Amino acid sequence: MTKKEKELISIPITVNVPYRFAAGKYMTKFLMELKNNGKILAIKCPKCGRVQLPPRVVCAQCHVKNDEWVELSHEGTLVAFTIMYLPLTDPTTGKPHKPPFVYGSVRLDGATSVLDHLVNIEPTMDKVWVGMRCKVVLRPQKDRIGDLSDIRCLEPLPGQKKPRG
Amino acid sequence: MKRNVAIIGGGQTYHAARRHDVNQVEMTNEAIRRALDDAQMRIDEIDAVLVSNMEFFEGTHMTDCWMADGSGAYGKPGIKITTGGTVGATTVCVGAHYVASGLFDNVLCVAFEKQEEGDTGAILSSVAHPLWGRSLAGAAVGYFAMMGSSYMAAWGAKEEHSAMVAVKARQNARKNKYAHLKLDITIEDALNSRMLAWPIRMLDMCPASNGACAMILADEKTAKDRCKKPVWIRAMETAHNEQFELDWRDVKTKRPIFSKVCASRIYKKLGVSDPAKYFDVFEVYEPATWAELVWYEDLGLCKPGEGFKLIEKGMTNIDGPIPVNPSGGVLSTNCIGASAMLRVWEAALQIRGDAGGHQVPKDVNRALTTAYGGTNWAVMTALSKTLD
């Protein structure tokens, strides 16, 4: 069987396809405020009051137009995390993130939604936990380019200890 | 449904990490031939052909077009379906709608994936929004790791509980001749397997499989005329989630997320008040161990936060009172495009009593299957042995 299999060939092919995505009105405003003023803007639904991130035109739950812009705090709480031991490729750069590294979901104060991002912290279990307080670290203003990578990472707020148990 | 619909035949390939001996069409055709044999039908008798897989996983779009020879679709009506991980179940759903509507008396549903031919991680990264969160996309493992960390923090479950799910799946798979990972493992083996993304270890995760599944659906008259053991599709449900939201990892959420909405709607249709008693077997879509525990809760097999106690007590074992994934599930075999159809087909085999080594040791009259995929949506299918 193995021998027979060796007679069959497979052909390696790489597909490299460039795309160009329109950000739309709301995402453009979000990215421009982030780039120019270091602000993180969310959008609030007039009906259910959920403060949604990233900002989108329509509330999926209420089917109404979201029209109230809300500036979020740069601090929030970690609601889920992982320590990644695999060299995951960053699809936006084509380069692997160097393992091990921590990433997680943070709910910024004032937001209903969460933001997934890298957490700049030593990748050990006693340094990271659900409930940890974090802050957002932005690129220095002169280096910002107007996409989500202007948020470089999350960082734990100082003076915290992992709760026991 | 306007007309009753039955599963009158089905088949699957053996599943493996390597299928270098066949190309995509040849591999898929193996399942189709088994389904036709099982239904004792010839391809000429098939009214319509539906083909499904994950978009672009094998580097081609319009796989229905490239596959028309091997799928038997040449000259027949039919469409290609792609709904992510749910696609195999969606295809059964669409096939059932075709038959229930009266458009066709029988439909061949085909699902396949040849994961080894593409880069699953790279293609999955395109599931993420291009401008939001894509830098960390690219593997389901990170998503399920966060689900695990959130589940443990919320309910006090331990890594041992996910290990119990890992062991149950692979021990069940050993009884299933078609399964991919037939591993004779213990809880210690699972806990000592390589850490991929805390708390997910190697044995907490599904494999990348090659394989296919095919099923033939028919109306009541055809089913009763031609099939000794028709399995009836009694209800189907699909529910979407909200893009960008915490969704399945937010295990304490009170919001109506896809899995719970889908379950409550299908239970309402069938008049189910206690699903653990109503259904005799479950086949759920669990790409990672933690997902199975969350399914227990979202399906109402136990209270929120008690899923890990079900596995601890052995309730969901193959010989337990609520058997879940006697086939070994997605944790043992994940040819993604076919995985959700395999849930339905495996449930049908249980109802027919034809599951062989992994047949649950009790009467099976009703079964429920789930599918999960894409940006968090669910498809559920309820099957029964009789029409009452």
Coordinates of C-alpha atoms in Angstrom, one line a residue:
Chain A
M1 CA 0.0 0.0 0.0
T2 CA 2.8 2.4 1.0
K3 CA 4.7 1.6 -2.1
K4 CA 1.7 2.2 -4.3
E5 CA 1.1 5.5 -2.6
K6 CA 4.6 6.7 -3.5
E7 CA 3.7 6.4 -7.2
L8 CA 1.1 9.1 -6.7
I9 CA 2.1 12.7 -6.7
S10 CA 0.8 15.9 -5.1
I11 CA 1.5 19.3 -6.5
P12 CA 2.4 22.2 -4.1
I13 CA 0.7 25.5 -5.0
T14 CA 0.7 28.8 -3.1
V15 CA -2.1 31.2 -3.5
N16 CA -1.3 34.8 -2.7
V17 CA -4.3 37.1 -3.1
P18 CA -4.3 40.8 -2.2
Y19 CA -7.5 42.5 -0.9
R20 CA -8.5 46.0 -0.1
F21 CA -11.3 46.4 2.4
A22 CA -13.4 49.5 2.8
A23 CA -13.7 50.4 6.6
G24 CA -17.1 52.1 6.2
K25 CA -18.2 55.3 8.0
Y26 CA -18.2 54.1 11.6
M27 CA -15.0 52.1 11.5
T28 CA -13.3 55.0 9.8
K29 CA -14.3 57.3 12.6
F30 CA -13.1 54.8 15.2
L31 CA -9.7 54.3 13.5
M32 CA -9.2 58.1 12.9
E33 CA -10.0 59.0 16.5
L34 CA -7.7 56.3 17.7
K35 CA -4.9 57.5 15.4
N36 CA -5.3 61.2 15.8
N37 CA -6.5 61.6 19.4
G38 CA -5.7 58.3 21.1
K39 CA -9.4 57.8 21.9
I40 CA -11.3 54.5 21.9
L41 CA -14.8 55.1 20.7
A42 CA -17.8 52.8 21.0
I43 CA -21.4 53.2 19.9
K44 CA -24.4 53.0 22.1
C45 CA -27.8 51.5 21.0
P46 CA -30.6 54.0 21.7
K47 CA -33.0 51.1 22.6
C48 CA -31.0 48.4 24.6
G49 CA -28.2 50.7 25.7
R50 CA -25.5 48.3 24.9
V51 CA -22.2 50.0 24.3
Q52 CA -20.8 48.2 21.3
L53 CA -17.3 47.7 20.0
P54 CA -16.3 47.9 17.2
P55 CA -18.8 50.6 16.4
R56 CA -21.4 49.5 13.8
V57 CA -24.3 51.2 12.3
V58 CA -27.1 48.9 13.4
C59 CA -27.7 47.2 16.7
A60 CA -28.0 43.5 15.8
Q61 CA -30.4 42.8 18.6
C62 CA -32.8 45.8 18.3
H63 CA -32.5 46.5 14.5
V64 CA -32.2 50.2 15.1
K65 CA -29.5 52.7 14.1
N66 CA -26.8 53.1 16.7
D67 CA -26.1 56.9 16.9
E68 CA -24.6 57.8 20.3
W69 CA -20.7 57.8 20.3
V70 CA -19.2 56.9 23.7
E71 CA -15.6 57.4 24.6
L72 CA -14.4 54.3 26.5
S73 CA -11.9 54.2 29.4
H74 CA -8.5 52.7 28.5
E75 CA -8.8 50.4 31.5
G76 CA -10.9 47.3 31.8
T77 CA -11.2 43.7 33.1
L78 CA -9.9 40.5 31.6
V79 CA -12.8 38.1 31.0
A80 CA -10.9 35.3 29.3
F81 CA -7.3 34.6 28.4
T82 CA -4.9 31.9 27.2
I83 CA -1.2 31.3 27.2
M84 CA -0.4 30.3 23.7
Y85 CA 2.4 27.8 23.1
L86 CA 2.0 27.5 19.4
P87 CA 3.8 29.9 17.0
L88 CA 0.6 31.3 15.5
T89 CA 1.0 33.2 12.3
D90 CA -0.3 36.8 12.5
P91 CA -2.4 36.9 9.3
T92 CA -2.0 40.7 9.1
T93 CA 1.8 40.5 8.9
G94 CA 2.5 36.9 7.8
K95 CA 4.9 36.6 10.7
P96 CA 4.5 34.3 13.7
H97 CA 3.9 35.6 17.2
K98 CA 6.8 34.2 19.3
P99 CA 5.4 31.7 21.8
P100 CA 4.7 31.5 24.6
F101 CA 2.6 34.6 24.7
V102 CA -0.6 35.7 26.5
Y103 CA -3.7 37.0 24.9
G104 CA -7.2 37.6 26.1
S105 CA -10.5 39.4 26.0
V106 CA -10.8 42.6 27.9
R107 CA -14.0 44.4 28.7
L108 CA -13.1 48.1 28.8
D109 CA -14.9 50.1 31.5
G110 CA -18.1 51.4 30.0
A111 CA -18.3 48.9 27.2
T112 CA -20.7 45.9 26.8
S113 CA -18.4 44.3 24.2
V114 CA -14.9 42.9 24.7
L115 CA -11.7 43.5 22.8
D116 CA -9.3 40.6 22.1
H117 CA -5.7 41.5 22.3
L118 CA -2.1 40.5 23.3
V119 CA -1.4 40.9 27.0
N120 CA 2.1 42.1 27.7
I121 CA 2.9 40.0 30.7
E122 CA 5.2 37.1 31.6
P123 CA 3.4 33.9 30.3
T124 CA 3.0 32.1 33.6
M125 CA -0.2 31.1 35.3
D126 CA 0.5 33.0 38.5
K127 CA 0.7 36.3 36.6
V128 CA -2.6 36.2 34.7
W129 CA -6.2 35.5 35.7
V130 CA -9.8 36.1 34.8
G131 CA -10.8 39.3 36.5
M132 CA -7.3 40.9 36.2
R133 CA -7.4 44.7 35.6
C134 CA -5.7 45.8 32.4
K135 CA -5.0 48.9 30.5
V136 CA -4.6 49.5 26.8
V137 CA -1.2 50.5 25.4
L138 CA -1.2 52.6 22.3
R139 CA 1.5 53.2 19.7
P140 CA 3.2 56.6 20.2
Q141 CA 1.1 59.1 18.2
K142 CA 3.7 59.7 15.6
D143 CA 3.9 56.0 14.7
R144 CA 0.1 55.4 14.5
I145 CA -1.1 54.2 11.1
G146 CA -4.9 54.1 11.5
D147 CA -5.6 50.4 11.9
L148 CA -6.3 48.3 15.0
S149 CA -2.6 47.7 15.4
D150 CA -2.4 51.2 16.8
I151 CA -3.5 49.4 20.0
R152 CA -0.3 47.6 20.7
C153 CA -1.3 45.4 23.6
L154 CA -3.0 45.2 27.0
E155 CA -1.0 45.5 30.1
P156 CA -1.9 44.7 33.7
L157 CA -2.5 47.6 36.0
P158 CA 0.2 47.7 38.7
G159 CA -0.2 46.6 42.3
Q160 CA -2.4 43.5 41.7
K161 CA -2.0 40.0 42.9
K162 CA -3.7 36.9 41.6
P163 CA -6.5 35.9 44.0
R164 CA -5.9 32.6 45.8
G165 CA -8.1 29.5 45.1
Chain B
M1 CA -43.1 20.1 7.8
K2 CA -45.2 20.0 4.7
R3 CA -44.1 16.4 3.9
N4 CA -42.3 14.0 6.2
V5 CA -38.7 13.5 5.4
A6 CA -36.6 10.4 6.2
I7 CA -32.9 9.5 6.0
I8 CA -33.0 6.4 3.8
G9 CA -29.3 5.8 3.5
G10 CA -25.9 7.1 4.3
G11 CA -22.2 6.3 4.3
Q12 CA -18.8 7.7 5.4
T13 CA -15.2 7.2 4.6
Y14 CA -12.6 6.0 7.0
H15 CA -11.1 9.1 8.4
A16 CA -7.4 9.8 8.6
A17 CA -4.8 12.5 8.7
R18 CA -3.3 11.3 5.3
R19 CA -5.3 10.3 2.2
H20 CA -2.6 10.8 -0.3
D21 CA -4.0 7.8 -2.2
V22 CA -7.0 9.6 -3.5
N23 CA -7.8 13.1 -4.7
Q24 CA -10.8 15.2 -3.3
V25 CA -13.3 13.7 -5.7
E26 CA -12.2 10.2 -5.3
M27 CA -12.3 10.4 -1.6
T28 CA -15.8 11.9 -1.5
N29 CA -17.0 9.4 -4.0
E30 CA -16.2 6.6 -1.5
A31 CA -18.8 8.0 0.9
I32 CA -21.3 8.5 -1.9
R33 CA -21.0 4.9 -3.1
R34 CA -21.5 3.7 0.4
A35 CA -24.6 5.8 0.8
L36 CA -26.1 4.6 -2.5
D37 CA -25.3 1.0 -1.5
D38 CA -26.8 1.5 1.9
A39 CA -30.0 2.9 0.3
Q40 CA -29.9 0.3 -2.4
M41 CA -30.1 3.0 -5.0
R42 CA -28.4 3.9 -8.3
I43 CA -27.1 7.4 -8.9
D44 CA -29.6 7.7 -11.8
E45 CA -32.4 7.5 -9.3
I46 CA -31.2 10.5 -7.4
D47 CA -33.3 13.7 -8.0
A48 CA -30.9 16.3 -6.8
V49 CA -27.4 16.6 -5.4
L50 CA -26.2 19.0 -2.7
V51 CA -22.4 19.4 -2.1
S52 CA -20.8 21.0 0.9
N53 CA -17.4 21.7 2.4
M54 CA -15.4 24.6 4.0
E55 CA -14.9 27.5 1.7
F56 CA -11.5 27.5 0.1
F57 CA -10.0 24.9 2.5
E58 CA -8.8 22.9 -0.5
G59 CA -7.9 25.9 -2.5
T60 CA -10.8 25.7 -4.9
H61 CA -14.1 27.6 -4.9
M62 CA -17.1 26.0 -6.5
T63 CA -16.2 22.5 -5.4
D64 CA -19.6 21.4 -6.7
C65 CA -18.4 22.2 -10.2
W66 CA -15.1 20.4 -9.9
M67 CA -16.8 17.4 -8.3
A68 CA -19.7 16.9 -10.7
D69 CA -18.3 13.6 -11.9
G70 CA -17.7 12.0 -8.6
S71 CA -20.7 13.4 -6.8
G72 CA -23.1 12.3 -9.5
A73 CA -24.4 15.8 -9.9
Y74 CA -23.9 16.0 -13.7
G75 CA -27.2 17.1 -15.3
K76 CA -29.0 17.1 -12.0
P77 CA -30.4 20.0 -10.0
G78 CA -28.5 21.0 -6.8
I79 CA -26.4 23.6 -5.1
K80 CA -23.2 24.1 -3.2
I81 CA -23.5 25.0 0.4
T82 CA -20.9 26.6 2.6
T83 CA -21.8 27.7 6.2
G84 CA -18.5 27.0 8.0
G85 CA -18.4 24.2 10.5
T86 CA -22.1 23.8 10.5
V87 CA -22.2 23.1 6.8
G88 CA -22.8 19.3 6.9
A89 CA -25.9 19.8 9.0
T90 CA -27.0 22.8 7.0
T91 CA -26.8 20.6 3.9
V92 CA -29.1 18.0 5.5
C93 CA -31.4 20.9 6.5
V94 CA -31.5 22.2 2.9
G95 CA -32.0 18.6 1.6
A96 CA -34.9 18.1 4.0
H97 CA -36.5 21.4 2.9
Y98 CA -36.1 20.3 -0.8
V99 CA -38.0 17.0 0.0
A100 CA -40.5 18.5 2.5
S101 CA -41.5 21.1 0.0
G102 CA -42.4 18.5 -2.6
L103 CA -39.8 19.8 -5.1
F104 CA -38.0 16.5 -5.0
D105 CA -38.7 13.0 -3.7
N106 CA -35.1 12.3 -2.9
V107 CA -31.9 14.2 -2.4
L108 CA -28.3 13.2 -2.1
C109 CA -26.4 15.3 0.5
V110 CA -22.6 15.2 0.3
A111 CA -20.1 16.7 2.7
F112 CA -16.3 16.4 2.6
E113 CA -13.0 17.9 3.7
K114 CA -9.5 17.1 2.7
Q115 CA -7.7 19.1 5.4
E116 CA -4.2 17.9 4.5
E117 CA -4.4 19.7 1.2
G118 CA -4.6 23.3 2.6
D119 CA -3.6 25.4 5.5
T120 CA -6.5 25.2 7.9
G121 CA -5.1 27.9 10.2
A122 CA -4.5 30.4 7.4
I123 CA -7.9 29.9 5.9
L124 CA -9.7 30.1 9.2
S125 CA -8.0 33.4 9.8
S126 CA -10.2 34.8 7.1
V127 CA -13.2 34.0 9.2
A128 CA -12.2 37.0 11.4
H129 CA -13.3 40.5 10.3
P130 CA -10.4 41.9 8.2
L131 CA -10.2 45.1 10.3
W132 CA -11.0 43.8 13.7
G133 CA -9.1 41.0 15.6
R134 CA -7.6 39.3 12.6
S135 CA -4.0 39.6 14.0
L136 CA -4.9 36.9 16.6
A137 CA -7.1 34.8 14.4
G138 CA -5.9 31.7 12.7
A139 CA -6.6 28.8 15.0
A140 CA -9.6 27.6 16.8
V141 CA -7.4 26.5 19.7
G142 CA -7.0 30.0 21.1
Y143 CA -10.8 30.6 21.0
F144 CA -11.5 27.3 22.8
A145 CA -8.7 28.0 25.3
M146 CA -10.4 31.3 26.3
M147 CA -13.6 29.4 26.6
G148 CA -11.9 26.9 28.9
S149 CA -10.3 29.7 31.1
S150 CA -13.6 31.5 31.3
Y151 CA -15.5 28.2 32.2
M152 CA -13.0 27.3 34.9
A153 CA -13.1 30.8 36.4
A154 CA -16.9 30.9 36.3
W155 CA -17.8 27.4 37.6
G156 CA -14.8 26.0 39.4
A157 CA -14.2 23.2 37.0
K158 CA -10.7 21.7 36.8
E159 CA -8.4 20.6 34.0
E160 CA -9.3 17.0 35.0
H161 CA -12.9 17.6 33.8
S162 CA -11.8 18.5 30.3
A163 CA -9.4 15.4 30.4
M164 CA -12.5 13.2 31.2
V165 CA -14.1 14.5 28.0
A166 CA -10.9 13.8 26.0
V167 CA -10.8 10.2 27.3
K168 CA -14.4 9.5 26.7
A169 CA -14.2 10.7 23.1
R170 CA -11.1 8.6 22.2
Q171 CA -12.3 5.5 24.1
N172 CA -15.6 5.8 22.2
A173 CA -13.7 6.3 18.9
R174 CA -11.9 3.0 19.5
K175 CA -15.3 1.3 19.1
N176 CA -16.0 3.2 15.9
K177 CA -14.2 1.6 12.9
Y178 CA -14.5 4.9 10.8
A179 CA -13.0 7.2 13.5
H180 CA -9.7 8.9 13.1
L181 CA -8.2 9.1 16.6
K182 CA -8.7 5.8 18.2
L183 CA -6.6 6.3 21.3
D184 CA -6.4 4.1 24.3
I185 CA -5.7 7.0 26.7
T186 CA -6.3 7.7 30.4
I187 CA -7.0 11.0 32.3
E188 CA -3.3 11.1 33.2
D189 CA -2.3 10.9 29.5
A190 CA -4.7 13.7 28.7
L191 CA -3.3 15.9 31.5
N192 CA 0.3 15.1 30.5
S193 CA -0.2 15.8 26.8
R194 CA 1.5 18.8 25.3
M195 CA 0.1 22.2 26.3
L196 CA -1.1 24.1 23.1
A197 CA -2.8 27.1 24.7
W198 CA -3.6 27.0 28.4
P199 CA -5.8 25.2 29.4
I200 CA -6.0 23.3 26.1
R201 CA -3.6 20.4 25.7
M202 CA -3.1 18.3 22.6
L203 CA -5.7 15.7 23.7
D204 CA -8.2 18.4 24.4
M205 CA -8.4 19.3 20.7
C206 CA -9.8 17.7 17.6
P207 CA -7.5 16.3 14.9
A208 CA -7.3 17.6 11.3
S209 CA -8.9 14.8 9.4
N210 CA -9.6 13.9 5.8
G211 CA -13.0 12.3 5.1
A212 CA -16.5 12.6 3.7
C213 CA -20.0 11.7 4.5
A214 CA -23.1 11.3 2.3
M215 CA -26.7 10.9 3.1
I216 CA -29.9 10.2 1.0
L217 CA -33.1 11.9 2.2
A218 CA -36.5 10.9 0.8
D219 CA -40.2 11.7 1.2
E220 CA -42.5 9.4 3.3
K221 CA -43.8 7.3 0.3
T222 CA -40.3 6.7 -1.1
A223 CA -38.9 5.9 2.3
K224 CA -41.6 3.4 3.2
D225 CA -41.4 1.8 -0.3
R226 CA -37.7 1.4 -0.4
C227 CA -36.2 1.5 3.1
K228 CA -36.5 -1.0 5.9
K229 CA -35.2 1.3 8.6
P230 CA -36.0 4.9 7.7
V231 CA -35.0 7.5 10.2
W232 CA -37.3 10.5 10.4
I233 CA -36.1 14.1 10.5
R234 CA -38.6 15.6 12.9
A235 CA -37.3 19.2 13.4
M236 CA -34.4 21.4 12.4
E237 CA -33.3 24.7 13.7
T238 CA -30.6 27.3 12.9
A239 CA -29.6 30.3 15.1
H240 CA -27.0 32.9 14.4
N241 CA -25.0 34.9 16.9
E242 CA -24.1 38.5 17.0
Q243 CA -20.8 39.2 15.3
F244 CA -18.0 40.7 17.5
E245 CA -19.6 39.7 20.8
L246 CA -18.1 37.5 23.5
D247 CA -20.5 34.7 22.5
W248 CA -19.7 31.2 23.6
R249 CA -16.7 32.1 25.8
D250 CA -19.0 34.2 28.0
V251 CA -20.3 31.1 29.8
K252 CA -22.3 33.1 32.4
T253 CA -24.1 35.3 29.8
K254 CA -27.8 35.8 30.2
R255 CA -28.1 37.0 26.6
P256 CA -29.9 34.8 24.1
I257 CA -26.9 33.3 22.4
F258 CA -27.1 31.0 19.4
S259 CA -26.8 27.6 21.2
K260 CA -29.5 28.3 23.8
V261 CA -31.8 30.0 21.3
C262 CA -31.5 27.1 18.9
A263 CA -32.1 24.5 21.6
S264 CA -35.2 26.3 23.0
R265 CA -36.7 26.7 19.6
I266 CA -36.3 23.0 18.6
Y267 CA -37.6 21.9 22.0
K268 CA -40.6 24.1 21.6
K269 CA -41.3 22.7 18.1
L270 CA -41.2 19.1 19.5
G271 CA -42.8 19.9 22.9
V272 CA -39.7 18.8 24.8
S273 CA -39.6 19.7 28.5
D274 CA -36.8 17.5 29.7
P275 CA -34.3 16.9 26.8
A276 CA -32.1 14.5 28.8
K277 CA -35.2 12.2 29.1
Y278 CA -36.8 12.9 25.7
F279 CA -33.7 12.1 23.6
D280 CA -31.9 8.7 23.9
V281 CA -28.6 9.9 22.4
F282 CA -26.9 13.1 21.5
E283 CA -24.2 13.8 18.9
V284 CA -22.8 17.3 19.6
Y285 CA -20.2 19.3 17.7
E286 CA -17.3 19.6 20.1
P287 CA -14.0 20.7 18.4
A288 CA -12.5 21.0 21.9
T289 CA -13.3 19.3 25.2
W290 CA -14.6 22.5 26.9
A291 CA -17.2 22.9 24.1
E292 CA -18.8 19.6 25.1
L293 CA -19.3 20.7 28.7
V294 CA -20.8 24.0 27.5
W295 CA -23.1 22.0 25.1
Y296 CA -24.4 20.0 28.1
E297 CA -25.5 23.2 29.7
D298 CA -26.8 25.0 26.6
L299 CA -28.8 22.0 25.7
G300 CA -30.4 21.9 29.1
L301 CA -29.0 18.5 30.0
C302 CA -28.1 20.0 33.3
K303 CA -28.2 23.4 35.0
P304 CA -25.8 26.2 34.0
G305 CA -22.4 25.6 35.6
E306 CA -23.0 21.8 36.2
G307 CA -21.8 20.4 32.8
F308 CA -18.5 19.3 34.4
K309 CA -20.4 17.4 37.0
L310 CA -22.2 15.3 34.3
I311 CA -18.9 14.1 32.9
E312 CA -17.5 13.6 36.4
K313 CA -20.4 11.2 37.2
G314 CA -20.1 9.4 33.9
M315 CA -23.7 10.4 32.9
T316 CA -22.7 11.0 29.3
N317 CA -20.7 7.8 28.8
I318 CA -21.8 5.4 26.0
D319 CA -23.5 3.3 28.6
G320 CA -24.7 6.2 30.8
P321 CA -28.2 7.6 31.0
I322 CA -27.5 10.5 28.6
P323 CA -25.0 9.2 26.1
V324 CA -23.2 12.0 24.2
N325 CA -21.0 11.3 21.2
P326 CA -20.8 7.5 21.3
S327 CA -19.1 7.9 17.9
G328 CA -16.1 9.7 19.4
G329 CA -17.3 13.0 18.1
V330 CA -15.4 15.8 16.5
L331 CA -12.7 15.4 19.1
S332 CA -11.8 12.1 17.4
T333 CA -12.7 12.9 13.8
N334 CA -12.8 16.4 12.3
C335 CA -13.0 16.5 8.5
I336 CA -14.7 19.9 9.1
G337 CA -17.1 20.2 6.2
A338 CA -18.3 16.7 6.9
S339 CA -18.2 16.8 10.7
A340 CA -21.7 18.2 11.2
M341 CA -23.2 15.7 8.7
L342 CA -21.4 12.9 10.6
R343 CA -23.3 14.0 13.7
V344 CA -26.6 13.5 11.9
W345 CA -25.5 10.3 10.2
E346 CA -24.1 8.8 13.5
A347 CA -27.4 9.7 15.3
A348 CA -29.3 8.0 12.5
L349 CA -27.1 4.8 12.8
Q350 CA -27.9 4.8 16.5
I351 CA -31.7 4.9 15.8
R352 CA -31.3 2.2 13.2
G353 CA -29.3 0.1 15.7
D354 CA -26.6 -0.1 13.0
A355 CA -23.8 1.8 14.9
G356 CA -21.9 -1.5 15.5
G357 CA -19.2 -1.4 18.2
H358 CA -20.3 2.0 19.4
Q359 CA -24.1 1.3 19.5
V360 CA -25.4 2.6 22.8
P361 CA -26.7 -0.3 24.9
K362 CA -30.4 0.8 25.2
D363 CA -33.4 1.4 22.9
V364 CA -32.8 4.5 20.8
N365 CA -35.9 6.1 19.5
R366 CA -34.9 9.8 19.4
A367 CA -31.7 11.6 18.9
L368 CA -30.5 15.2 18.8
T369 CA -27.5 16.5 16.9
T370 CA -25.8 19.9 17.0
A371 CA -23.5 21.7 14.7
Y372 CA -21.3 24.7 15.4
G373 CA -19.2 26.9 13.3
G374 CA -18.4 30.1 11.5
T375 CA -18.8 33.2 13.7
N376 CA -20.8 31.3 16.3
W377 CA -24.0 29.8 15.0
A378 CA -25.7 26.5 15.5
V379 CA -27.7 24.1 13.5
M380 CA -29.7 21.4 15.3
T381 CA -31.4 18.3 13.9
A382 CA -33.9 16.1 15.8
L383 CA -34.4 12.5 14.5
S384 CA -36.8 9.7 15.5
K385 CA -37.4 6.1 14.7
T386 CA -41.2 6.4 14.3
L387 CA -43.5 9.2 13.1
D388 CA -45.6 9.4 16.2

